Coordinates of C-alpha atoms and ligand atoms in Angstrom, one line a residue:
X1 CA 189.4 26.7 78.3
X2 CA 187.9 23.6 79.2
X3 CA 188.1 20.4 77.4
X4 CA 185.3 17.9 76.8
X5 CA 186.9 14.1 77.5
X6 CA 185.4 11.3 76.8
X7 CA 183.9 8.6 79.4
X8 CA 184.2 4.9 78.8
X9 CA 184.6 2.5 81.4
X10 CA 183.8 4.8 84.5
X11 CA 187.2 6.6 83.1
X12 CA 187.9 10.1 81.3
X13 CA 189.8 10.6 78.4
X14 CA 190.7 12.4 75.1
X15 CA 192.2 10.3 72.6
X16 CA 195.4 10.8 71.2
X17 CA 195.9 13.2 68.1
X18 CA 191.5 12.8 67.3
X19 CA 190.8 16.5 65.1
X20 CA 189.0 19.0 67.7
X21 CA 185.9 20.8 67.5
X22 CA 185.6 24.0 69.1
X23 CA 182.1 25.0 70.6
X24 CA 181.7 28.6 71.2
X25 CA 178.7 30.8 72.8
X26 CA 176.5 31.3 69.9
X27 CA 175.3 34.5 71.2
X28 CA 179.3 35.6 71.4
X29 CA 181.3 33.6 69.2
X30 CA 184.4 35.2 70.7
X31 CA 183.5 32.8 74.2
X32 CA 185.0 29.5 73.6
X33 CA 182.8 26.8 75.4
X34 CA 184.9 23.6 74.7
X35 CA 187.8 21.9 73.2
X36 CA 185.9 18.3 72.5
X37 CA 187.7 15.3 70.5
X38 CA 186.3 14.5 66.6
X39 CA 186.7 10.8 68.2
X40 CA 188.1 8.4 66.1
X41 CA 185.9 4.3 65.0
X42 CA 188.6 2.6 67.6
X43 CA 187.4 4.8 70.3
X44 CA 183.8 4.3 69.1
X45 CA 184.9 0.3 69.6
X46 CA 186.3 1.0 72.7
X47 CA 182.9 2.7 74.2
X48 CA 180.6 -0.3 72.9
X49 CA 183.2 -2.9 74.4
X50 CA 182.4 -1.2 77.3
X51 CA 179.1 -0.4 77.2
X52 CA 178.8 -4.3 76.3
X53 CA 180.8 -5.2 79.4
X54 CA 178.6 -3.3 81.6
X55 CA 175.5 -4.7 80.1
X56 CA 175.2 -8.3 81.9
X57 CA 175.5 -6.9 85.5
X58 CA 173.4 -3.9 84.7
X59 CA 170.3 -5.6 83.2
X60 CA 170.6 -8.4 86.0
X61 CA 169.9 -5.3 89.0
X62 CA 166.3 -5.4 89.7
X63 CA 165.2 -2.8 88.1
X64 CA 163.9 -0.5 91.4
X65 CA 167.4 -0.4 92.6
X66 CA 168.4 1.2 88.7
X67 CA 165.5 3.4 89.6
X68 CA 167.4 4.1 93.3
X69 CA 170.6 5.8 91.0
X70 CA 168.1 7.7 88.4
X71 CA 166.7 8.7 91.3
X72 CA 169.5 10.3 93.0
X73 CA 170.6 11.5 89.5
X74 CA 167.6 13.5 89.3
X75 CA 168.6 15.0 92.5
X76 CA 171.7 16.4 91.7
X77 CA 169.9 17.6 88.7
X78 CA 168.1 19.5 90.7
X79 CA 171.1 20.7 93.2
X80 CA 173.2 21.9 90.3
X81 CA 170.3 23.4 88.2
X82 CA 171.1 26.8 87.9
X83 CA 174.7 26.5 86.7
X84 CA 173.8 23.6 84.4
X85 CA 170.7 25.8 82.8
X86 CA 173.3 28.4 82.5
X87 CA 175.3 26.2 80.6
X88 CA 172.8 25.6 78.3
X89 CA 172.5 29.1 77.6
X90 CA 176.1 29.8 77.1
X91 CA 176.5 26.9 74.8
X92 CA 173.1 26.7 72.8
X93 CA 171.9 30.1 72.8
X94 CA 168.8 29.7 74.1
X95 CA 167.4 32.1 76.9
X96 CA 167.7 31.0 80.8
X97 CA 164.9 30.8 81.3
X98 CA 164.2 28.1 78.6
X99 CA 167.6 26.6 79.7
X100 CA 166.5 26.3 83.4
X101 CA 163.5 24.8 81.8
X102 CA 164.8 22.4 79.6
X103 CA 167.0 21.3 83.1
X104 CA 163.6 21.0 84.8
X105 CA 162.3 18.6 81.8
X106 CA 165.4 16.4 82.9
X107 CA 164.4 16.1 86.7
X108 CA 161.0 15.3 85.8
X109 CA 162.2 12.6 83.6
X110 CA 164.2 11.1 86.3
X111 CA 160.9 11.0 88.1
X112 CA 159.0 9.2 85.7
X113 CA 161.9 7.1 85.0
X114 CA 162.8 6.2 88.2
X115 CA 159.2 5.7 89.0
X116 CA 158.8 2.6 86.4
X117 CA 161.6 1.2 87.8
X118 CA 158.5 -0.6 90.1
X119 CA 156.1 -1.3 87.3
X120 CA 158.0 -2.2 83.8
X121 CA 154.7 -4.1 83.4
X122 CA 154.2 -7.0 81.3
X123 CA 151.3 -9.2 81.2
X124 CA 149.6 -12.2 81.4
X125 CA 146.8 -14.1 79.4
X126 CA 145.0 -17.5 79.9
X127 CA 146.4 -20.0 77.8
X128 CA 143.9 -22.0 74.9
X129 CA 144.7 -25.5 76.8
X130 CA 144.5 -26.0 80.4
X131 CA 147.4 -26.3 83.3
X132 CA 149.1 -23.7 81.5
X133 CA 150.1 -20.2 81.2
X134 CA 151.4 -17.6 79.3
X135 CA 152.9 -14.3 80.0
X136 CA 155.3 -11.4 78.7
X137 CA 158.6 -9.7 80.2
X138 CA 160.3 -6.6 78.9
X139 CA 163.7 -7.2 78.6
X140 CA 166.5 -4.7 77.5
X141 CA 167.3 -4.7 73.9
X142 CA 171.4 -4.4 74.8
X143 CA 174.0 -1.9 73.9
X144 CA 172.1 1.3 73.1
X145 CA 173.6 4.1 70.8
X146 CA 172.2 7.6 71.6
X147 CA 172.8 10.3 69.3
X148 CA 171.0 13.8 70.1
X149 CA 171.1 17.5 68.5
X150 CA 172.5 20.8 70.3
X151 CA 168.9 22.1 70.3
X152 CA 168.4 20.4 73.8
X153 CA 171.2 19.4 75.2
X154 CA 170.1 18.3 78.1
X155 CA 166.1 17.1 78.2
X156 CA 166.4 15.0 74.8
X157 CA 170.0 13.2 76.3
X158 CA 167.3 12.5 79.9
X159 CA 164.3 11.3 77.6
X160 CA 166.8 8.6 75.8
X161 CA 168.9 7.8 78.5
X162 CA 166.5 7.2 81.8
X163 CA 164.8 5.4 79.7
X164 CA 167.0 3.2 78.5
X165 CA 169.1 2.9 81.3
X166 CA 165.7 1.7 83.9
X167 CA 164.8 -0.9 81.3
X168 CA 168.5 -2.3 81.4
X169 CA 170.6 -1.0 78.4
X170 CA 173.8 0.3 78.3
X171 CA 174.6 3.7 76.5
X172 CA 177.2 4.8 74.1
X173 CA 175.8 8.8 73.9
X174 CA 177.1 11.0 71.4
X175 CA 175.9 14.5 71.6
X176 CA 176.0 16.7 69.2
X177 CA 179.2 18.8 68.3
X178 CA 177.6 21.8 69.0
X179 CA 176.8 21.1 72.6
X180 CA 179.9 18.6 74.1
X181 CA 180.0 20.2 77.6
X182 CA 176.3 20.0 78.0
X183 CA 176.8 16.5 77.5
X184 CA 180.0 16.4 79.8
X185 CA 177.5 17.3 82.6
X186 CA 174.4 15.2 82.1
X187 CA 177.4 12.4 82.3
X188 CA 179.3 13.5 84.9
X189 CA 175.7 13.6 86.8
X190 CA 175.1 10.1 85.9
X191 CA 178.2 8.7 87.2
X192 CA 178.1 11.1 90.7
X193 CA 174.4 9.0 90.7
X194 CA 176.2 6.0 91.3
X195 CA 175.7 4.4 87.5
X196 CA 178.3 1.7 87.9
X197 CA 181.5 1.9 84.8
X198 CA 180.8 1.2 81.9
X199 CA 177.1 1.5 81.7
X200 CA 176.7 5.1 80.3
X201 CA 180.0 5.7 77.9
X202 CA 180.0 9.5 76.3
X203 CA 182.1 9.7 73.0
X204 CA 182.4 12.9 71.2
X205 CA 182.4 13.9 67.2
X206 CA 180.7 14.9 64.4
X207 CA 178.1 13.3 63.1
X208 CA 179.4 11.4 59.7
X209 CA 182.5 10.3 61.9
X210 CA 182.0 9.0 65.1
X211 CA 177.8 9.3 64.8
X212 CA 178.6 7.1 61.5
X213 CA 181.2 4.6 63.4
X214 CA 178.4 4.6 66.7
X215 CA 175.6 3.5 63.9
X216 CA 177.9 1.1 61.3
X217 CA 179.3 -0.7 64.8
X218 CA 178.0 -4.5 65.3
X219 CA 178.2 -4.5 68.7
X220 CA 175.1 -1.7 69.2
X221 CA 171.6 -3.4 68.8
X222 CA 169.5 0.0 68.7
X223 CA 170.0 3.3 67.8
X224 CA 168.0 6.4 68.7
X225 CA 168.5 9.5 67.3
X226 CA 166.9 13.1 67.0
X227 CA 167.9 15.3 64.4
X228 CA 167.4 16.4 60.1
X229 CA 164.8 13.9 58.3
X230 CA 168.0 13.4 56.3
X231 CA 169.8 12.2 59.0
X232 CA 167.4 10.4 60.5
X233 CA 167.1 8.6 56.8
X234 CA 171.0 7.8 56.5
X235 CA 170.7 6.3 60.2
X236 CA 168.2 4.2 59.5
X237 CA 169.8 2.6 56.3
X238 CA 172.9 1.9 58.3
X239 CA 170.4 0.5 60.7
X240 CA 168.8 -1.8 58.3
X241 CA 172.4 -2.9 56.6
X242 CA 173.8 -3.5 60.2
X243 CA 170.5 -5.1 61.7
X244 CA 169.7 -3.1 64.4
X245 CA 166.8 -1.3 65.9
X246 CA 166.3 2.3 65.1
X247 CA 164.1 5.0 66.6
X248 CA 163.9 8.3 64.8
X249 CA 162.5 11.5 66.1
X250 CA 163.4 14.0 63.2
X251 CA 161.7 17.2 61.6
X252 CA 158.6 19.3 61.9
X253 CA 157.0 21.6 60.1
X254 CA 154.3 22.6 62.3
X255 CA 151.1 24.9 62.3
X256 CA 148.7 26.4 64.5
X257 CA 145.3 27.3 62.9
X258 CA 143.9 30.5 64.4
X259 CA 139.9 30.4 63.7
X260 CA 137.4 33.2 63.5
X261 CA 136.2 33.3 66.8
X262 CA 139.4 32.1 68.9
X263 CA 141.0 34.3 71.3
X264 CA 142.9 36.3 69.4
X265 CA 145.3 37.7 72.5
X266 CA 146.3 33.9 73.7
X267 CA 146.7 32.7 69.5
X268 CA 148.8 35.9 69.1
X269 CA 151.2 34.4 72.6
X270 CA 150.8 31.0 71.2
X271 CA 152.2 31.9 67.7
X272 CA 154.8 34.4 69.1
X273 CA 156.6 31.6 71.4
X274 CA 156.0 29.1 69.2
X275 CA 157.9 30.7 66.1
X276 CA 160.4 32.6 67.9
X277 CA 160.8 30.7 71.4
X278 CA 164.6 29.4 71.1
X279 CA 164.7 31.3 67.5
X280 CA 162.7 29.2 66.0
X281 CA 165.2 26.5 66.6
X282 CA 162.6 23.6 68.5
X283 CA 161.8 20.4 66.0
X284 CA 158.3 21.2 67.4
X285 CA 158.5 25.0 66.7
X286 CA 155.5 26.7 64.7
X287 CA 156.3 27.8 61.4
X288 CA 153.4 27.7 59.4
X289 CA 150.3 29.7 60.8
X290 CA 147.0 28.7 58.9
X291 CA 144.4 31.6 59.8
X292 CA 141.0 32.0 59.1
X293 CA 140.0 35.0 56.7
X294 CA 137.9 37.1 59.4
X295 CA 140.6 37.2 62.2
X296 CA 143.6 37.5 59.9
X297 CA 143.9 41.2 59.0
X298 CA 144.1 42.1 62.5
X299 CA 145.8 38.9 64.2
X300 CA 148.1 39.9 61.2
X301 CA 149.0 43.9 62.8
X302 CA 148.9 42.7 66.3
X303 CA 151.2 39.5 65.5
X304 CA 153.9 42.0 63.5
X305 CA 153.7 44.6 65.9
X306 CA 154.4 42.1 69.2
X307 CA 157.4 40.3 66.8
X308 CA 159.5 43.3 66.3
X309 CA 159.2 44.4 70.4
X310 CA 160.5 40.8 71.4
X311 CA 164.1 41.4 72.9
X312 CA 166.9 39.7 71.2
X313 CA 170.4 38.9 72.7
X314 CA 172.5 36.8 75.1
X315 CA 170.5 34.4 76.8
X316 CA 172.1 35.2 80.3
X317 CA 170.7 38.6 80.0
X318 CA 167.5 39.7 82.0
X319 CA 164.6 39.9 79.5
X320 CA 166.2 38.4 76.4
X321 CA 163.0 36.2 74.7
X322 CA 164.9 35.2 71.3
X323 CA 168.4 34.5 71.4
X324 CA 171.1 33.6 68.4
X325 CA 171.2 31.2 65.9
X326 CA 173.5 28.4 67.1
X327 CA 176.1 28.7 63.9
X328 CA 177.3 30.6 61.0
X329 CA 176.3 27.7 58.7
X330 CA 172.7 27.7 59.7
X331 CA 172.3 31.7 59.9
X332 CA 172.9 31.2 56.3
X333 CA 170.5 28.6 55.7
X334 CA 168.1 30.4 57.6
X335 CA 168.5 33.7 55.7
X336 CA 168.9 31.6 52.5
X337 CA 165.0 30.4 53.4
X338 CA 164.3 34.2 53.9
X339 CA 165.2 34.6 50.1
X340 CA 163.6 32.3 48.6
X341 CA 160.4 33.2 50.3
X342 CA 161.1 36.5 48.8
X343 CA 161.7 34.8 45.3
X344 CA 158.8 32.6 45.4
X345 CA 156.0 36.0 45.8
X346 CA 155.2 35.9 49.8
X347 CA 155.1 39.1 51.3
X348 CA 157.6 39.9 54.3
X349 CA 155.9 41.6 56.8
X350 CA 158.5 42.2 59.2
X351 CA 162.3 40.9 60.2
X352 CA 164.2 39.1 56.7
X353 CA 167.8 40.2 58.2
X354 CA 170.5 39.6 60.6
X355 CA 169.5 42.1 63.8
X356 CA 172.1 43.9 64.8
X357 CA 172.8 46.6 67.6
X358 CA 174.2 47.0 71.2
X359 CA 174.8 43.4 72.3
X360 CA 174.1 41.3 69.1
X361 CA 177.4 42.1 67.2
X362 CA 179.2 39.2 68.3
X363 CA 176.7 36.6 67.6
X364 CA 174.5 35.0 64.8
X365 CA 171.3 37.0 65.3
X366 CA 168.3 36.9 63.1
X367 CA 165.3 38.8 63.3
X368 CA 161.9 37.7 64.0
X369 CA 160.6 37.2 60.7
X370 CA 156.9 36.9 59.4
X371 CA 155.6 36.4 55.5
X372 CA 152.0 36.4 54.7
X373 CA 150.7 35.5 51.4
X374 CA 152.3 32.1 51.8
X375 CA 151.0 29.2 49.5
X376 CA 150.6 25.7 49.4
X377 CA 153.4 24.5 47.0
X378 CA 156.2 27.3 48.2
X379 CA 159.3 26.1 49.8
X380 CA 158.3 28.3 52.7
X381 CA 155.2 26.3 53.3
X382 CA 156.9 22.6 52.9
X383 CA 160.4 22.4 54.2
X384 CA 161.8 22.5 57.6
X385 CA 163.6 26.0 58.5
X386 CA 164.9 25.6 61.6
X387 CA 165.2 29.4 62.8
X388 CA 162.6 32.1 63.7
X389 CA 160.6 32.7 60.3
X390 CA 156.8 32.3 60.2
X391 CA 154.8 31.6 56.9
X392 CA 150.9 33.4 57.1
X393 CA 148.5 31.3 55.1
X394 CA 144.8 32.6 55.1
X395 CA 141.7 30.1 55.0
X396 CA 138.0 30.3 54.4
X397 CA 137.5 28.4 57.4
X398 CA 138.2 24.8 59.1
X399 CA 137.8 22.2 56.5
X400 CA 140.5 24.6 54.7
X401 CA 142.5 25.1 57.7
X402 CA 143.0 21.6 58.6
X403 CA 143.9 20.1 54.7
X404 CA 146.1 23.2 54.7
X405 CA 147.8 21.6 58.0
X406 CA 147.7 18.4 56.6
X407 CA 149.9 19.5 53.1
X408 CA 152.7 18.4 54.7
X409 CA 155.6 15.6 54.3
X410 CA 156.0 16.4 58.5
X411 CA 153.5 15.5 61.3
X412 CA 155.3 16.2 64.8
X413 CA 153.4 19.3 66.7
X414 CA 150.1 21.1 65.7
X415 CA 147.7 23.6 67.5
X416 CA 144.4 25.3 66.7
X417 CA 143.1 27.6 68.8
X418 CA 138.9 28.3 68.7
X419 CA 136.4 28.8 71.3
X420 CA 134.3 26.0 69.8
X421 CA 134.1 22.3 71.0
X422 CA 133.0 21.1 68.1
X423 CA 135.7 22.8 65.4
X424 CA 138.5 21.8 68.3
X425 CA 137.2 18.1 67.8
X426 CA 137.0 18.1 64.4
X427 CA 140.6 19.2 64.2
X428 CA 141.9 16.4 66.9
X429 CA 140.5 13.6 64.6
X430 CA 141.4 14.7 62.1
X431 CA 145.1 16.3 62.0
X432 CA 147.7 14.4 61.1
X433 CA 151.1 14.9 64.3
X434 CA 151.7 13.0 66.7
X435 CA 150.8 16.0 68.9
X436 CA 147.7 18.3 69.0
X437 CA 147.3 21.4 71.3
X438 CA 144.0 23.1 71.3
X439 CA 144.2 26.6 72.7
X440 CA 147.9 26.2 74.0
X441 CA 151.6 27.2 71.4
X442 CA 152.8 24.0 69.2
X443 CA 155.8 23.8 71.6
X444 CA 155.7 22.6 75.8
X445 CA 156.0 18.8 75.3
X446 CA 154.9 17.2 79.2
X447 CA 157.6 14.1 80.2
X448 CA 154.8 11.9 80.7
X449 CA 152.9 12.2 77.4
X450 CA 154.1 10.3 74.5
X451 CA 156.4 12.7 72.4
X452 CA 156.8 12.0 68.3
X453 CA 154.9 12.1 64.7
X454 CA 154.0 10.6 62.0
X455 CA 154.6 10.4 58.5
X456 CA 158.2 11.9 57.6
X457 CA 159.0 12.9 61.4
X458 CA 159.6 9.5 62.8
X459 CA 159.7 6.1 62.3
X460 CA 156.5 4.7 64.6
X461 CA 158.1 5.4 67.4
X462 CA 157.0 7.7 70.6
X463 CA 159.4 9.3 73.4
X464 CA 159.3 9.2 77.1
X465 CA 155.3 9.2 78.6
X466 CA 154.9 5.5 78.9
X467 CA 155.7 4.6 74.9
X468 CA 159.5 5.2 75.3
X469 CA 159.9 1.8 77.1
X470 CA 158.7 0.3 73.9
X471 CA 161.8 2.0 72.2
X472 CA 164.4 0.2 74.6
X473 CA 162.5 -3.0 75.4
X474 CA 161.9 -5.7 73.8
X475 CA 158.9 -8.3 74.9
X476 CA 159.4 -12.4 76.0
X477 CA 156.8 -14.2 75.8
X478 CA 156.8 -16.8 78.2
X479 CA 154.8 -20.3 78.4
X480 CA 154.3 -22.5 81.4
X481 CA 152.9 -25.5 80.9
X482 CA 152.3 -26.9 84.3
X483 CA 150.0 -30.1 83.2
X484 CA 153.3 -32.6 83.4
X485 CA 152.3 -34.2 80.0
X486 CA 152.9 -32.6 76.5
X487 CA 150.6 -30.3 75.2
X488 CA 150.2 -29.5 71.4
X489 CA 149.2 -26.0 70.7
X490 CA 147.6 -25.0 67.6
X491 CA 145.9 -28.7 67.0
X492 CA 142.6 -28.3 65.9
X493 CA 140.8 -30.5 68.1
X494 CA 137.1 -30.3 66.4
Ligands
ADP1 P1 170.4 19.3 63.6 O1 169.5 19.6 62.4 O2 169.7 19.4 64.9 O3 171.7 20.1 63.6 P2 171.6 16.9 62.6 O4 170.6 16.0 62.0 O5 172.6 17.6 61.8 O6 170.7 17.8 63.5 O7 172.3 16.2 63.8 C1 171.7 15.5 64.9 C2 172.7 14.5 65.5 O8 172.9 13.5 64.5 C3 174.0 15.1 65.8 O9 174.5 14.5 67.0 C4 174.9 14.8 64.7 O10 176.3 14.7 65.0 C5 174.3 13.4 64.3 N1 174.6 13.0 62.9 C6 174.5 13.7 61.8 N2 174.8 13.0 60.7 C7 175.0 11.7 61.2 C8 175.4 10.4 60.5 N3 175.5 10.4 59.2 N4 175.5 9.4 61.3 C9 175.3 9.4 62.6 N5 175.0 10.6 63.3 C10 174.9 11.7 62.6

């Protein structure tokens, strides 16, 4: 069985007589992934007195020879690909496919990372009295904590940490306790890159231990975390009591409108992959699908038809399209949703139940599962799931549609699919999510494009495109005054 050390200071270790946490293969809970250490505050200490260490030497290298180390990082990325996206699988549960994928999402963000390592742009600006200038430099906001969930243990861990790490941070990373080997290897790459000691420390544990110690330490200045609203929430008051930056990226509960005269075979794909694609289990997943009365009977029969053919089981399989729930605590969460649905009047059209047969006995399987008759108002429609059930909600048409959307305390993903320019536009002004698909699923986030929402998803903040060096930079603004005398600004010379 392997055992997931820490790394602080260029070193691996596991510190002495910390609690363990065990992370097994969702899809087969009888496969043990990983011994990792519950790691205790002093180790916490120990990684930001190294990360702080680290930090004078890093943020002093010009930043395209940072880039030359992300660079090769995304390289090996790329070598090792395979094994690491079947890692992913074996540890998260999600199909290889999507692990490959989510592997891929990392080598791109090397590339865009690296790639800024030659731009980190600031500006400049005429000054309002003469033989003088003024300017702005992005400069690293310091030791950087990075706490990320087990739903992508490897792309979310790239989008915090190339970024951080090309605008001159160093990193204390906790990943989540579900995933500790996937975040043994996206380390272990880093360091093979050539990332000099001390500049990207890993510390394991759970979140209200070591994520707490990370977020309470005064030696971290910012703190980015994806996870729950309520996590995000408790963060960020430790954030404000401690005085330190905080960037949240937290829950979704996101719709795609299906209109009268869209194409119903791509909406049916679009809602199939968004619901069910890694169980449901994407902060960006689709669970609310906001249809317009003339399409919905028969979207309806295709949609239930298509959900109970998907194949369920081990990731590593050939075919698999939804695989497990990634633990016992949220199957029963999950299932508990599935109740209350049933309590509050929706109608379950199809899955509401663990699946079970050759393959799934060993693991946390639920089925595909669709309601219609959803309302505004239902817990259903409002709070965030997490696992592969859909809430139907039919609407008279767009104006309907979109306040439907809008009913929400969330604003990360959306979609509406519809052959018409005019409704498509309509909804892009005027949904509220950070992101709006038209015609496409309300999951396939591009590395470039800014990635976050609004209202009780996030905090303001967007991820990787080119707003995730606003997260780890902060500006300087510089004035030169070059006329040898002193110049007053702000006198009012009229
Ligand atoms: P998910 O819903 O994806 O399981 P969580 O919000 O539970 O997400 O966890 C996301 C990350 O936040 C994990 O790495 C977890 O350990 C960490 N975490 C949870 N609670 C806290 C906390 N109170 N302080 C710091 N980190 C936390």
């Amino acid at each position: 069985m392997e055992k997931a050390s820490n790394f602080i200071g260029g070193e691996w270790s596991i510190p002495e007589g910390a609690p363990k946490i065990v992370s097994v293969n969702p899809a087969d809970t009888r496969e043990t992934i990983c011994v990792a250490p519950d790691s205790p505050a002093s180790e916490i200490d120990r990684a930001v007195k190294a990360a702080r260490a680290a930090l004078p030497a890093w943020r002093r290298m010009p930043p395209p020879q940072r880039a030359n180390i992300i660079r090769r990082a995304g390289g090996i990325l790329a070598d090792r690909k395979q094994a690491l996206g079947e890692l992913v699988t074996r540890e998260c549960g999600k199909p290889l496919t999507e692990g490959l994928g989510e592997v891929q999402e990392a080598i791109d963000m090397a590339e865009l990372a690296a790639a800024e390592g030659r731009r980190l742009y600031g500006q400049t600006a005429p000054s309002e009295l003469p033989n003088k200038l003024c300017m702005t430099f992005r400069e690293p906001v310091g030791v950087c904590g990075l706490i990320t969930p087990w739903n992508f243990p490897i792309a979310v861990p790239s989008w915090k940490a190339l970024h951080a790490l090309i605008c001159g941070n160093t990193l204390v990373y906790k990943p989540a306790e579900d995933t500790p080997l996937c975040g043994v290897e996206f380390v272990r790459v880093m360091d093979e890159a050539g990332l000099p000691p001390g500049v990207m420390n890993l510390v394991h544990g759970y979140g209200e231990t070591a994520g707490h110690a990370l977020v309470a330490h005064e030696g971290v200045s910012l703190i980015s975390v994806t996870g729950s609203t309520e996590t995000g929430r408790i963060i960020a008051a430790e954030c404000a009591r401690t005085s330190k930056n905080v960037s949240l990226e937290c829950g979704g509960k996101n719709a795609e409108i299906v209109l009268d005269d869209a194409n119903i075979d791509i909406a049916i794909e679009g809602a199939l992959w968004g619901a069910f694609g890694t169980a449901g289990q994407r902060c960006t997943a689709t669970s609310r699908l906001i249809v317009e009365e003339g399409i919905h009977d028969e979207l309806l029969d295709r949609l239930v038809a298509s959900a109970g053919d998907l194949k369920m089981g081990n990731g590593l399989e050939p075919g698999v399209q939804v695989g497990p729930i990634i633990n016992e605590e949220q199957a029963i969460r999950v299932l508990d949703y599935i109740e209350i649905g049933k309590n509050e009047g929706a109608k379950l059209e199809c899955g509401g139940a663990r699946a079970e047969g050759p393959g799934l006995e060993h693991g946390q399987f639920i089925q595909p599962t669709i309601f219609t008759g959803v309302t505004r108002g239902m817990r259903i429609f409002e709070e965030e799931i997490f696992g592969p059930v859909l809430s139907v909600i039919k609407v008279s048409g767009l104006d309907e549609a979109i306040e439907t959307l809008n009913d929400c305390r969330y604003g990360l993903s959306s979609a509406i699919y519809t052959q018409d320019v005019n409704k498509a536009m309509v909804a892009v002004r005027e949904i509220e999510a950070g992101i709006v698909y038209v015609n496409g699923p309300t999951i396939g986030a591009e590395v470039h494009m800014p990635f976050g929402g609004v209202k009780s998803t996030g905090n303001g903040h967007r991820e990787a495109g080119m707003t995730g060096l606003d997260i780890f930079t902060e500006w300087k603004t510089v004035y030169i005054d070059y006329s040898g005398a002193l110049q007053r600004a702000q006198i009012d010379t009229n």
